[in-house]
């Protein structure tokens, strides 16, 4: 699949797959100087790129496991959603879950994007829905082990 990308800055880096079978392509931060994200703080990090995601697909922004476990940094909204009709700069709101302030350098891999197909639902109002064994059991209703 081809995804068209526009660089807003010559120093912006296109997303890269780190291994042959990676589902997510790494997004790199674009900044003029290092950015400090204090503990408990969220900062919006630019990538310097715009994507033309094909119709019927979505770009899902996920945390990079290394950044999350080593620095405590992960997307503030947990999973970002880039719709196919969005043509603005891809940015990642990174939240510092850790106990120490963290520094991000220009070009550092800050998140990963997965391009995935989706189905847009046609919601239909009904008076009754089909019963299931689970029923209305919610949070923790199926146990922990």
PDB file of C-alpha atoms in Angstrom:
ATOM      1  CA  UNK A   1       0.000   0.000   0.000  1.00  0.00           C
ATOM      2  CA  UNK A   2       1.247   3.470  -0.850  1.00  0.00           C
ATOM      3  CA  UNK A   3       0.682   6.331   1.592  1.00  0.00           C
ATOM      4  CA  UNK A   4       1.562   9.777   0.303  1.00  0.00           C
ATOM      5  CA  UNK A   5       3.557  11.945   2.704  1.00  0.00           C
ATOM      6  CA  UNK A   6       4.431  15.615   2.584  1.00  0.00           C
ATOM      7  CA  UNK A   7       7.376  16.977   4.563  1.00  0.00           C
ATOM      8  CA  UNK A   8       6.655  20.367   6.123  1.00  0.00           C
ATOM      9  CA  UNK A   9      10.310  20.756   7.003  1.00  0.00           C
ATOM     10  CA  UNK A  10      13.356  19.376   5.209  1.00  0.00           C
ATOM     11  CA  UNK A  11      14.564  17.881   8.521  1.00  0.00           C
ATOM     12  CA  UNK A  12      11.359  15.886   9.058  1.00  0.00           C
ATOM     13  CA  UNK A  13      11.785  12.124   8.892  1.00  0.00           C
ATOM     14  CA  UNK A  14       9.372   9.827   7.122  1.00  0.00           C
ATOM     15  CA  UNK A  15       7.958   6.978   9.254  1.00  0.00           C
ATOM     16  CA  UNK A  16      10.145   3.872   9.265  1.00  0.00           C
ATOM     17  CA  UNK A  17       9.467   0.225  10.015  1.00  0.00           C
ATOM     18  CA  UNK A  18      12.221  -0.965  12.355  1.00  0.00           C
ATOM     19  CA  UNK A  19      11.975  -4.619  11.324  1.00  0.00           C
ATOM     20  CA  UNK A  20      10.704  -6.571   8.337  1.00  0.00           C
ATOM     21  CA  UNK A  21       7.453  -7.564  10.047  1.00  0.00           C
ATOM     22  CA  UNK A  22       6.744  -4.460  12.154  1.00  0.00           C
ATOM     23  CA  UNK A  23       3.073  -3.466  12.179  1.00  0.00           C
ATOM     24  CA  UNK A  24       3.855   0.065  13.325  1.00  0.00           C
ATOM     25  CA  UNK A  25       6.118   2.566  11.599  1.00  0.00           C
ATOM     26  CA  UNK A  26       8.088   4.794  13.960  1.00  0.00           C
ATOM     27  CA  UNK A  27       7.282   8.499  14.025  1.00  0.00           C
ATOM     28  CA  UNK A  28      10.141  10.857  14.848  1.00  0.00           C
ATOM     29  CA  UNK A  29       9.848  14.138  16.690  1.00  0.00           C
ATOM     30  CA  UNK A  30      10.853  17.352  14.953  1.00  0.00           C
ATOM     31  CA  UNK A  31      12.030  20.113  17.258  1.00  0.00           C
ATOM     32  CA  UNK A  32      14.468  23.015  17.142  1.00  0.00           C
ATOM     33  CA  UNK A  33      15.910  22.177  20.545  1.00  0.00           C
ATOM     34  CA  UNK A  34      15.510  19.416  23.127  1.00  0.00           C
ATOM     35  CA  UNK A  35      12.102  19.341  24.819  1.00  0.00           C
ATOM     36  CA  UNK A  36      11.720  18.667  28.536  1.00  0.00           C
ATOM     37  CA  UNK A  37       8.550  16.846  29.579  1.00  0.00           C
ATOM     38  CA  UNK A  38       8.156  17.162  33.339  1.00  0.00           C
ATOM     39  CA  UNK A  39       6.615  14.350  35.375  1.00  0.00           C
ATOM     40  CA  UNK A  40       2.835  14.498  35.084  1.00  0.00           C
ATOM     41  CA  UNK A  41       3.054  16.863  32.100  1.00  0.00           C
ATOM     42  CA  UNK A  42       1.838  16.526  28.508  1.00  0.00           C
ATOM     43  CA  UNK A  43       3.639  18.135  25.577  1.00  0.00           C
ATOM     44  CA  UNK A  44       2.546  18.221  21.949  1.00  0.00           C
ATOM     45  CA  UNK A  45       5.426  17.003  19.769  1.00  0.00           C
ATOM     46  CA  UNK A  46       5.465  17.806  16.048  1.00  0.00           C
ATOM     47  CA  UNK A  47       6.650  15.349  13.391  1.00  0.00           C
ATOM     48  CA  UNK A  48       6.881  17.752  10.450  1.00  0.00           C
ATOM     49  CA  UNK A  49       4.870  15.443   8.180  1.00  0.00           C
ATOM     50  CA  UNK A  50       1.392  15.322   6.685  1.00  0.00           C
ATOM     51  CA  UNK A  51      -0.100  12.037   5.457  1.00  0.00           C
ATOM     52  CA  UNK A  52      -2.688  11.197   2.842  1.00  0.00           C
ATOM     53  CA  UNK A  53      -4.166   8.076   4.393  1.00  0.00           C
ATOM     54  CA  UNK A  54      -6.297   6.195   1.834  1.00  0.00           C
ATOM     55  CA  UNK A  55     -10.081   6.241   2.198  1.00  0.00           C
ATOM     56  CA  UNK A  56     -11.250   3.212   4.210  1.00  0.00           C
ATOM     57  CA  UNK A  57      -8.106   3.276   6.362  1.00  0.00           C
ATOM     58  CA  UNK A  58      -7.076   5.026   9.550  1.00  0.00           C
ATOM     59  CA  UNK A  59      -3.720   5.882  11.076  1.00  0.00           C
ATOM     60  CA  UNK A  60      -3.581   4.685  14.694  1.00  0.00           C
ATOM     61  CA  UNK A  61      -0.898   6.279  16.864  1.00  0.00           C
ATOM     62  CA  UNK A  62       0.431   3.998  19.600  1.00  0.00           C
ATOM     63  CA  UNK A  63       3.169   4.234  22.213  1.00  0.00           C
ATOM     64  CA  UNK A  64       6.617   2.875  21.493  1.00  0.00           C
ATOM     65  CA  UNK A  65       7.278   0.241  24.128  1.00  0.00           C
ATOM     66  CA  UNK A  66      10.883   1.320  24.685  1.00  0.00           C
ATOM     67  CA  UNK A  67       9.975   4.972  25.226  1.00  0.00           C
ATOM     68  CA  UNK A  68       7.152   3.988  27.574  1.00  0.00           C
ATOM     69  CA  UNK A  69       9.201   1.569  29.687  1.00  0.00           C
ATOM     70  CA  UNK A  70      12.505   3.457  29.732  1.00  0.00           C
ATOM     71  CA  UNK A  71      11.272   7.057  29.955  1.00  0.00           C
ATOM     72  CA  UNK A  72       7.623   6.687  31.020  1.00  0.00           C
ATOM     73  CA  UNK A  73       6.474   8.595  27.913  1.00  0.00           C
ATOM     74  CA  UNK A  74       3.343   7.535  26.024  1.00  0.00           C
ATOM     75  CA  UNK A  75       0.557   9.228  24.067  1.00  0.00           C
ATOM     76  CA  UNK A  76      -1.695  11.160  26.456  1.00  0.00           C
ATOM     77  CA  UNK A  77      -4.837   9.975  24.653  1.00  0.00           C
ATOM     78  CA  UNK A  78      -3.552   6.352  24.675  1.00  0.00           C
ATOM     79  CA  UNK A  79      -4.333   5.821  20.972  1.00  0.00           C
ATOM     80  CA  UNK A  80      -4.398   8.675  18.489  1.00  0.00           C
ATOM     81  CA  UNK A  81      -6.699   8.473  15.481  1.00  0.00           C
ATOM     82  CA  UNK A  82      -5.679  10.035  12.160  1.00  0.00           C
ATOM     83  CA  UNK A  83      -8.660  10.020   9.801  1.00  0.00           C
ATOM     84  CA  UNK A  84      -8.205   9.724   6.040  1.00  0.00           C
ATOM     85  CA  UNK A  85      -9.581  13.233   5.467  1.00  0.00           C
ATOM     86  CA  UNK A  86      -7.155  14.939   7.897  1.00  0.00           C
ATOM     87  CA  UNK A  87      -4.432  16.931   6.143  1.00  0.00           C
ATOM     88  CA  UNK A  88      -2.780  18.664   9.075  1.00  0.00           C
ATOM     89  CA  UNK A  89       0.600  17.937  10.615  1.00  0.00           C
ATOM     90  CA  UNK A  90       0.842  14.677  12.535  1.00  0.00           C
ATOM     91  CA  UNK A  91       1.544  15.544  16.159  1.00  0.00           C
ATOM     92  CA  UNK A  92       1.771  13.353  19.241  1.00  0.00           C
ATOM     93  CA  UNK A  93       0.682  14.487  22.710  1.00  0.00           C
ATOM     94  CA  UNK A  94       3.212  12.738  24.958  1.00  0.00           C
ATOM     95  CA  UNK A  95       2.479  12.348  28.666  1.00  0.00           C
ATOM     96  CA  UNK A  96       5.182  11.677  31.253  1.00  0.00           C
ATOM     97  CA  UNK A  97       3.931   8.866  33.527  1.00  0.00           C
ATOM     98  CA  UNK A  98       7.313   8.579  35.244  1.00  0.00           C
ATOM     99  CA  UNK A  99       8.748  10.103  38.391  1.00  0.00           C
ATOM    100  CA  UNK A 100      11.473  12.094  36.621  1.00  0.00           C
ATOM    101  CA  UNK A 101      11.498  14.834  34.007  1.00  0.00           C
ATOM    102  CA  UNK A 102      12.443  13.485  30.579  1.00  0.00           C
ATOM    103  CA  UNK A 103      14.287  15.066  27.666  1.00  0.00           C
ATOM    104  CA  UNK A 104      13.406  14.411  24.027  1.00  0.00           C
ATOM    105  CA  UNK A 105      15.952  15.125  21.315  1.00  0.00           C
ATOM    106  CA  UNK A 106      15.223  16.118  17.720  1.00  0.00           C
ATOM    107  CA  UNK A 107      14.728  13.024  15.543  1.00  0.00           C
ATOM    108  CA  UNK A 108      13.936  10.740  18.482  1.00  0.00           C
ATOM    109  CA  UNK A 109      11.313   8.077  17.795  1.00  0.00           C
ATOM    110  CA  UNK A 110       8.270   9.251  19.784  1.00  0.00           C
ATOM    111  CA  UNK A 111       5.402   6.933  18.748  1.00  0.00           C
ATOM    112  CA  UNK A 112       4.375   4.472  16.058  1.00  0.00           C
ATOM    113  CA  UNK A 113       1.632   4.610  13.463  1.00  0.00           C
ATOM    114  CA  UNK A 114      -0.330   1.591  12.265  1.00  0.00           C
ATOM    115  CA  UNK A 115      -2.338   1.992   9.056  1.00  0.00           C
ATOM    116  CA  UNK A 116      -5.445  -0.177   9.396  1.00  0.00           C
ATOM    117  CA  UNK A 117      -8.736  -0.707   7.567  1.00  0.00           C
ATOM    118  CA  UNK A 118     -11.937   0.162   9.373  1.00  0.00           C
ATOM    119  CA  UNK A 119     -15.672  -0.247   8.964  1.00  0.00           C
ATOM    120  CA  UNK A 120     -17.960   2.722   9.472  1.00  0.00           C
ATOM    121  CA  UNK A 121     -21.093   1.456  11.211  1.00  0.00           C
ATOM    122  CA  UNK A 122     -24.680   2.268  10.337  1.00  0.00           C
ATOM    123  CA  UNK A 123     -26.282   2.562  13.783  1.00  0.00           C
ATOM    124  CA  UNK A 124     -29.844   1.218  13.943  1.00  0.00           C
ATOM    125  CA  UNK A 125     -32.062   1.975  16.963  1.00  0.00           C
ATOM    126  CA  UNK A 126     -33.976  -1.051  18.307  1.00  0.00           C
ATOM    127  CA  UNK A 127     -36.304  -1.499  21.272  1.00  0.00           C
ATOM    128  CA  UNK A 128     -34.684  -4.847  22.191  1.00  0.00           C
ATOM    129  CA  UNK A 129     -31.300  -6.436  21.538  1.00  0.00           C
ATOM    130  CA  UNK A 130     -30.372 -10.141  21.402  1.00  0.00           C
ATOM    131  CA  UNK A 131     -29.573 -11.728  24.775  1.00  0.00           C
ATOM    132  CA  UNK A 132     -26.151 -13.270  25.459  1.00  0.00           C
ATOM    133  CA  UNK A 133     -24.747 -15.489  28.214  1.00  0.00           C
ATOM    134  CA  UNK A 134     -22.670 -12.555  29.465  1.00  0.00           C
ATOM    135  CA  UNK A 135     -25.568 -10.121  29.414  1.00  0.00           C
ATOM    136  CA  UNK A 136     -24.793  -6.821  31.146  1.00  0.00           C
ATOM    137  CA  UNK A 137     -21.714  -8.125  32.994  1.00  0.00           C
ATOM    138  CA  UNK A 138     -19.044  -5.457  32.656  1.00  0.00           C
ATOM    139  CA  UNK A 139     -15.827  -4.467  34.380  1.00  0.00           C
ATOM    140  CA  UNK A 140     -14.261  -7.593  35.897  1.00  0.00           C
ATOM    141  CA  UNK A 141     -17.339  -9.753  35.379  1.00  0.00           C
ATOM    142  CA  UNK A 142     -15.396 -12.518  33.615  1.00  0.00           C
ATOM    143  CA  UNK A 143     -12.815 -12.871  36.391  1.00  0.00           C
ATOM    144  CA  UNK A 144      -9.060 -12.346  36.516  1.00  0.00           C
ATOM    145  CA  UNK A 145      -7.665 -15.890  36.140  1.00  0.00           C
TER     146      UNK A 145
END
